[in-house]
Coordinates of C-alpha atoms in Angstrom, one line a residue:
X1 CA 2.7 3.3 -23.4
X2 CA -0.7 2.3 -22.1
X3 CA -2.2 3.0 -18.7
X4 CA -4.1 0.0 -17.3
X5 CA -5.5 -0.7 -13.8
X6 CA -3.1 1.7 -12.1
X7 CA -0.1 0.6 -14.1
X8 CA 1.8 1.8 -17.1
X9 CA 2.6 -0.8 -19.7
X10 CA 5.3 -0.1 -22.2
X11 CA 8.0 -1.9 -24.2
X12 CA 10.3 -1.4 -21.1
X13 CA 7.9 -3.4 -18.9
X14 CA 5.2 -2.7 -16.3
X15 CA 5.4 -0.1 -13.6
X16 CA 3.0 1.6 -11.2
X17 CA 1.3 4.8 -12.5
X18 CA 2.8 7.6 -10.4
X19 CA -0.6 9.4 -10.5
X20 CA -2.3 6.4 -8.9
X21 CA 0.4 6.2 -6.2
X22 CA -0.7 9.5 -4.8
X23 CA -3.5 7.8 -2.8
X24 CA -0.9 5.6 -1.1
X25 CA 1.6 8.4 -0.5
X26 CA -1.1 10.8 0.9
X27 CA -3.1 8.2 2.9
X28 CA -3.4 9.5 6.5
X29 CA -1.8 7.6 9.3
X30 CA -4.3 5.0 10.2
X31 CA -5.6 5.3 13.8
X32 CA -8.3 2.7 13.7
X33 CA -8.4 -1.0 12.7
X34 CA -10.5 -0.5 9.6
X35 CA -8.2 2.3 8.3
X36 CA -5.2 0.1 8.9
X37 CA -6.7 -2.7 6.9
X38 CA -7.8 -0.4 4.2
X39 CA -4.2 1.0 3.9
X40 CA -2.8 -2.5 3.7
X41 CA -5.2 -3.4 1.0
X42 CA -4.3 -0.3 -1.0
X43 CA -0.6 -0.6 -0.6
X44 CA -0.5 -4.4 -1.2
X45 CA -1.9 -3.8 -4.7
X46 CA 1.6 -2.5 -5.5
X47 CA 3.5 -5.1 -3.5
X48 CA 5.2 -6.5 -6.6
X49 CA 7.0 -3.2 -7.1
X50 CA 8.1 -2.7 -3.4
X51 CA 11.2 -4.6 -2.5
X52 CA 10.7 -6.5 0.8
X53 CA 7.0 -5.4 1.0
X54 CA 6.2 -8.3 3.5
X55 CA 9.0 -7.2 5.8
X56 CA 8.0 -3.5 5.6
X57 CA 4.3 -4.2 6.1
X58 CA 4.6 -6.8 8.9
X59 CA 4.4 -4.3 11.8
X60 CA 1.1 -2.9 10.5
X61 CA -0.2 -6.4 9.7
X62 CA 0.6 -7.4 13.3
X63 CA -1.3 -4.4 14.6
X64 CA -4.4 -5.5 12.6
X65 CA -4.3 -8.8 14.4
X66 CA -4.6 -7.0 17.8
X67 CA -7.9 -6.2 19.4
X68 CA -6.5 -2.8 20.5
X69 CA -5.3 -1.3 17.3
X70 CA -3.5 2.0 18.0
X71 CA -0.8 4.0 16.3
X72 CA 1.4 6.2 18.5
X73 CA 2.9 9.3 16.8

């Protein structure tokens, strides 16, 4: 197999490199608008591998459209 741009390419196909997904898994809960947008950019890089990514990400996308971005724990 070959590692390339955060993916593993092999005869079985293309999949995300688990080592690169650590940044997505360990990203802190965004509490500010810029951090929310940064996380969306990071996670959307792997959207082709996440079933229903648009549906899953829509609540956070909607928050980035608000002028009062806030996540409640």
